[in-house]
Each structure stands twice: as C-alpha cells, then as structure tokens.
PDB file of C-alpha atoms in Angstrom:
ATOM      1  CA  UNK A  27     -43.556  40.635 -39.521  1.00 91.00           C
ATOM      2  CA  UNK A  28     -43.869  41.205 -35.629  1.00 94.00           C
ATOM      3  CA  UNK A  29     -45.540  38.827 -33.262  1.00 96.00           C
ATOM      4  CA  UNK A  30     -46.305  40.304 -30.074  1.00 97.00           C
ATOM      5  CA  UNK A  31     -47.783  38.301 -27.189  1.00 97.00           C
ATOM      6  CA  UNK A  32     -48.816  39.746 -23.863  1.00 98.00           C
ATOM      7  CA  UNK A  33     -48.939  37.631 -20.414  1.00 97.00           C
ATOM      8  CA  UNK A  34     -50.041  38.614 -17.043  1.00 98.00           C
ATOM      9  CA  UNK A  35     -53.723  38.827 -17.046  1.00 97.00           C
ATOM     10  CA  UNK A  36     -55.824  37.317 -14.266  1.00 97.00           C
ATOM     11  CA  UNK A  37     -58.434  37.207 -11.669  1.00 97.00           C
ATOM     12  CA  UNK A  38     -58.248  40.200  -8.878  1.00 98.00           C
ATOM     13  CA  UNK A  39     -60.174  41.874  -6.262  1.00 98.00           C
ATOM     14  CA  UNK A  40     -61.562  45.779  -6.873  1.00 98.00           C
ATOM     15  CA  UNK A  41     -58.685  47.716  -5.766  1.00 98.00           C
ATOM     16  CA  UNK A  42     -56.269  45.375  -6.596  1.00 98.00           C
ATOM     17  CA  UNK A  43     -53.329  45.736  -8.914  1.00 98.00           C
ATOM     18  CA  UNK A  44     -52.038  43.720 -12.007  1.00 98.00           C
ATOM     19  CA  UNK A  45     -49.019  44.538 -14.687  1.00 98.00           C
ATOM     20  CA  UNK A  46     -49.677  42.995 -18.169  1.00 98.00           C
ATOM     21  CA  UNK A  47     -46.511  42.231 -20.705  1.00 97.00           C
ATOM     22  CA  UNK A  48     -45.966  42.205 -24.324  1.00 97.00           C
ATOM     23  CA  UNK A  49     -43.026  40.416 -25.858  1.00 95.00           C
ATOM     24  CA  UNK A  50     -42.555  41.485 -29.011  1.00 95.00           C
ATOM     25  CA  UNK A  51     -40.261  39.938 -31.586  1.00 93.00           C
ATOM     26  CA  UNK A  52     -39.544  39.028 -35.309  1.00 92.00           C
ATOM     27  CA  UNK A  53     -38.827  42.799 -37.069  1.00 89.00           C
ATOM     28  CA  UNK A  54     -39.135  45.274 -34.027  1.00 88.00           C
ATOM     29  CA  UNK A  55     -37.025  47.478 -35.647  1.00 89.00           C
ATOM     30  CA  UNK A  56     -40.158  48.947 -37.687  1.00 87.00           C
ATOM     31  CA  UNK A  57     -42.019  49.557 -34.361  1.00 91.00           C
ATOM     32  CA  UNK A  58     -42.919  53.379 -33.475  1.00 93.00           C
ATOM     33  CA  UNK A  59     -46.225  53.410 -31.948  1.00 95.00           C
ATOM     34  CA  UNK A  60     -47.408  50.646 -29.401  1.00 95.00           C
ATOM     35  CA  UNK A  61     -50.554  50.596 -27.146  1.00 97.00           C
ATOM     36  CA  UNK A  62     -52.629  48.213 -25.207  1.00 98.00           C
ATOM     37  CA  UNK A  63     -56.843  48.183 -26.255  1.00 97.00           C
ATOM     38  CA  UNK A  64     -59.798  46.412 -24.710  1.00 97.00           C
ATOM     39  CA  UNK A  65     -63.247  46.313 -26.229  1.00 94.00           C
ATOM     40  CA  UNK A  66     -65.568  48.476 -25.203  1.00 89.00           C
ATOM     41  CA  UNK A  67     -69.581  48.076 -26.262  1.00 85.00           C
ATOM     42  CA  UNK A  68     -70.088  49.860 -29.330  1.00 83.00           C
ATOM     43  CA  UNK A  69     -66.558  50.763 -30.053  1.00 82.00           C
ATOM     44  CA  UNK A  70     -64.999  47.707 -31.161  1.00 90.00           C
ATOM     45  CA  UNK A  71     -61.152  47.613 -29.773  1.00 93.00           C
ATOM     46  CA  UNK A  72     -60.480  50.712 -27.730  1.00 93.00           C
ATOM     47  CA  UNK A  73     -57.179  52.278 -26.468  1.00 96.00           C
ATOM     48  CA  UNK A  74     -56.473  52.026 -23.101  1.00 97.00           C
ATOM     49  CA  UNK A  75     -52.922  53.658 -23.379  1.00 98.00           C
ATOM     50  CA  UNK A  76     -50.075  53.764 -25.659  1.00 97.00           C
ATOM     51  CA  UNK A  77     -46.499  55.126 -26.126  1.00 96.00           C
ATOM     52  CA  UNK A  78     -43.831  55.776 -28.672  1.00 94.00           C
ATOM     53  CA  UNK A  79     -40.178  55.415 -29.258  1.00 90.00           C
ATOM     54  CA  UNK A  80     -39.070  58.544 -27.877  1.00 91.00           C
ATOM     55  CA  UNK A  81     -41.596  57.855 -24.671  1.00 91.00           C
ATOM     56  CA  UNK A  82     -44.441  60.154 -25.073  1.00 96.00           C
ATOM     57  CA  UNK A  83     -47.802  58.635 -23.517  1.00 97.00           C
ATOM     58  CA  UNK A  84     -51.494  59.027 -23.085  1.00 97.00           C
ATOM     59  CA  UNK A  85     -54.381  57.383 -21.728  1.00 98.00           C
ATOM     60  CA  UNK A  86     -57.868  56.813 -22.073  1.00 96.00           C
ATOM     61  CA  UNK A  87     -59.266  58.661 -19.512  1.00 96.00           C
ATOM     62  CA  UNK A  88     -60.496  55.508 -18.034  1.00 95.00           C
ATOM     63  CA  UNK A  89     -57.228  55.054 -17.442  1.00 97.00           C
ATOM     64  CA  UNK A  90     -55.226  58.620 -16.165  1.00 97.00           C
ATOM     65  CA  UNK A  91     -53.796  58.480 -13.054  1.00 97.00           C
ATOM     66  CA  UNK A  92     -54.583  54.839 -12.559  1.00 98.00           C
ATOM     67  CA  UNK A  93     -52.368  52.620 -15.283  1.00 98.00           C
ATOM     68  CA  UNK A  94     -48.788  53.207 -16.739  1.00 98.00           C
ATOM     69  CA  UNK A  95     -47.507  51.859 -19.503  1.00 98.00           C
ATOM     70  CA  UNK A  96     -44.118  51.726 -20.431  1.00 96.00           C
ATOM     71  CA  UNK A  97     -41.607  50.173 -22.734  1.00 93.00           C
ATOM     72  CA  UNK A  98     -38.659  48.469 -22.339  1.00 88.00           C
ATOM     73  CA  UNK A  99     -35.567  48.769 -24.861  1.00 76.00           C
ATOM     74  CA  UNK A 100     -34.606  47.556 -27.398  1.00 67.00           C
ATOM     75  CA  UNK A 101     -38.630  47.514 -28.106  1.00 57.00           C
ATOM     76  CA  UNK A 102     -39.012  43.952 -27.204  1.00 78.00           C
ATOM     77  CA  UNK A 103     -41.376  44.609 -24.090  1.00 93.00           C
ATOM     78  CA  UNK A 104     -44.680  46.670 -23.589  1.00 96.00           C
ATOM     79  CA  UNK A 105     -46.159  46.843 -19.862  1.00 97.00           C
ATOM     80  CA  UNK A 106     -49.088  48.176 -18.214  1.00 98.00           C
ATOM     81  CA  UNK A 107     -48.887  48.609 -14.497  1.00 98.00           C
ATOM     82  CA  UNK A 108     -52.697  48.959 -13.591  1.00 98.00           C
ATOM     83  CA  UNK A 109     -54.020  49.917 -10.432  1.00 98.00           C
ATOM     84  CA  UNK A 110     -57.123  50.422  -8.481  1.00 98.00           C
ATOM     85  CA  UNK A 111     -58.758  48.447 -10.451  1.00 98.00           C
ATOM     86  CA  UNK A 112     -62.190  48.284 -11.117  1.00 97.00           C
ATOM     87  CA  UNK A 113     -64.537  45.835 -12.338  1.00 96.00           C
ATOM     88  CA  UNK A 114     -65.170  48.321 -15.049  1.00 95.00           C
ATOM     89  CA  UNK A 115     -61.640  47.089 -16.093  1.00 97.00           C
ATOM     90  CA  UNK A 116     -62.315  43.595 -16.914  1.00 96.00           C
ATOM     91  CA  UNK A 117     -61.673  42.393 -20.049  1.00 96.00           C
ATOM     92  CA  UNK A 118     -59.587  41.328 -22.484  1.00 97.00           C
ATOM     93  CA  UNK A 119     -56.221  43.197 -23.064  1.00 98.00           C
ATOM     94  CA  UNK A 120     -54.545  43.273 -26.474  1.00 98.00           C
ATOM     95  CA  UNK A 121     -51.673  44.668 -27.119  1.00 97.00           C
ATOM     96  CA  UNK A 122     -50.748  46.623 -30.596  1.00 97.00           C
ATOM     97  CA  UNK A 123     -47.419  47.827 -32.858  1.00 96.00           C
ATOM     98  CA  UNK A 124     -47.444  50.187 -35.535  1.00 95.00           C
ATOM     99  CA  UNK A 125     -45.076  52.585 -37.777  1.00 92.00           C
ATOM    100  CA  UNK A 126     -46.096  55.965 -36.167  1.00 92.00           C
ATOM    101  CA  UNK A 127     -49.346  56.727 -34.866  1.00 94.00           C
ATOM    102  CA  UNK A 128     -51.445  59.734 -33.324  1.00 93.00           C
ATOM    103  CA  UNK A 129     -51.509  58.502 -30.041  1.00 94.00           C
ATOM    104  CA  UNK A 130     -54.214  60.677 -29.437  1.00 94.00           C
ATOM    105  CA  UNK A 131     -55.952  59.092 -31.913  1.00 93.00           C
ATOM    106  CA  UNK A 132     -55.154  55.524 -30.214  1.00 94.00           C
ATOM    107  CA  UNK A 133     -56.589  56.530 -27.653  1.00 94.00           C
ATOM    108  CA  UNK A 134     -59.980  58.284 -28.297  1.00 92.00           C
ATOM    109  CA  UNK A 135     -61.411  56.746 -31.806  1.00 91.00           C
ATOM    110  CA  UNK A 136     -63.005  53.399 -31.916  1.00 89.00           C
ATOM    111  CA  UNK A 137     -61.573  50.457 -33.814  1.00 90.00           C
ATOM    112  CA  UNK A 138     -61.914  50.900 -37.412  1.00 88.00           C
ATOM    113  CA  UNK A 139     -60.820  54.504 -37.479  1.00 89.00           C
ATOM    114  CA  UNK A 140     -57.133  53.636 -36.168  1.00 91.00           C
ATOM    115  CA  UNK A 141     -54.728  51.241 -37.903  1.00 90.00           C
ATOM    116  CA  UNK A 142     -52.363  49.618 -35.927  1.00 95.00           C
ATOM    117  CA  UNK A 143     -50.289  46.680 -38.031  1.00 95.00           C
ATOM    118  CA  UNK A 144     -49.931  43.876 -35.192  1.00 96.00           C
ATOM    119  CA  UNK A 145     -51.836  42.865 -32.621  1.00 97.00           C
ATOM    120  CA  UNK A 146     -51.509  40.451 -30.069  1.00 98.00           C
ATOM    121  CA  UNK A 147     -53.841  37.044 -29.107  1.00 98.00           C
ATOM    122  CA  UNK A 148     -54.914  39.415 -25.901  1.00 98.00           C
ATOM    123  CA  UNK A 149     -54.886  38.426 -21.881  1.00 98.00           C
ATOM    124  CA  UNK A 150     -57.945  38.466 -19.900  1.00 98.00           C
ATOM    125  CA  UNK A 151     -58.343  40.622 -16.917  1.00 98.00           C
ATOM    126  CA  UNK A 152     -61.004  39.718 -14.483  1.00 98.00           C
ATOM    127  CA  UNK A 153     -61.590  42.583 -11.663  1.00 98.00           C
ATOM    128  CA  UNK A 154     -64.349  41.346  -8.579  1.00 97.00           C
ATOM    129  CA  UNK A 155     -66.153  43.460  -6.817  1.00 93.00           C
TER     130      UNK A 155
END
C-alpha cells in the first residue's frame, strides 16, 4: 500500500503562484507513474500533469507552459510549481501513483478511462480574480 498526501494549497490572487506537495510513503518502490488531477465538469478527475520514473512529463494543455511538476528521489515527493494562475485553476488538487501509465492518457481521458492505484485526500486551490 502507498499513502500519498499533498500540502500546499491555498487562497491566491490571479497571477499569483503556488507549489503543491505530495509525500508519498508506505511501498514507493512499486511507483512508476504519478500525476496531479482536478475535477473538471463532466469529466470526473482530470490530469493536470504527470511524470514517470525516468522523468518524462506532460500536461494538460490547461497547464503547458504555466505549471511544472517534478519529482523528488527516492519517489517520496511529487510537486507542482504553478504559475499565472487563473481562477480557472481553482479547485481541488489530488495527487495520484500508479505501476506504469500512458501519461498521455493521464492527461487527456476523463476519470473512469484511466486507472491510477492511489490517490491522495486532495488540497484546495483557490485563485481570485
């Protein structure tokens, strides 16, 4: 089992910037795939971006050019630098683990057509206009 549990959510003005964590612990060893999701209308739990163990990455593209995720190692922390934020971006952030995963897929499905095995309690973000 892997618990993951993200921190750094919070309340910021349009333009503003935030970075989100995920500790992850228990089994990490099984981890491949990783991402962070908000819900979107319609699409359940969406991928905002995600990354693997030998550091490729893609975004929503929501998200390109504006967010970065990384990872750091041993697998035991997931971040998301986000900025110019929008209130478009509010919400709540989850993060996710997984064996390996289309990232692609992570990324451009909606929730139900993506398995990822973990998944975190989630962080709110609240962006002001």
């Amino acid at each position: 089992q892997v618990q993951l549990a993200e921190s750094g959510g919070g309340s910021v003005q349009a333009g503003g910037s935030l970075t989100l964590s995920c500790e992850a612990s228990g089994l990490v060893a099984g981890i491949y795939s990783m991402g962070w999701f908000r819900p979107t209308p319609g699409k359940g739990r969406e991928g905002v971006a995600a990354i693997d163990t030998d550091g490729n990455t893609i975004y929503a593209k929501s998200a390109k050019g504006r967010f970065t995720i990384s990872q750091e190692h041993p697998k035991n922390t997931l971040y998301l630098q986000m900025n110019s934020l929008k209130p478009d971006d509010s919400g709540m952030y989850y993060c996710a683990a997984a064996g390996p995963r289309d990232l692609e897929a992570l990324v451009t499905l909606p929730e139900g057509q993506y398995d990822m095995d973990y998944w975190g309690k989630g962080t709110l973000v609240t962006i002001s206009s």
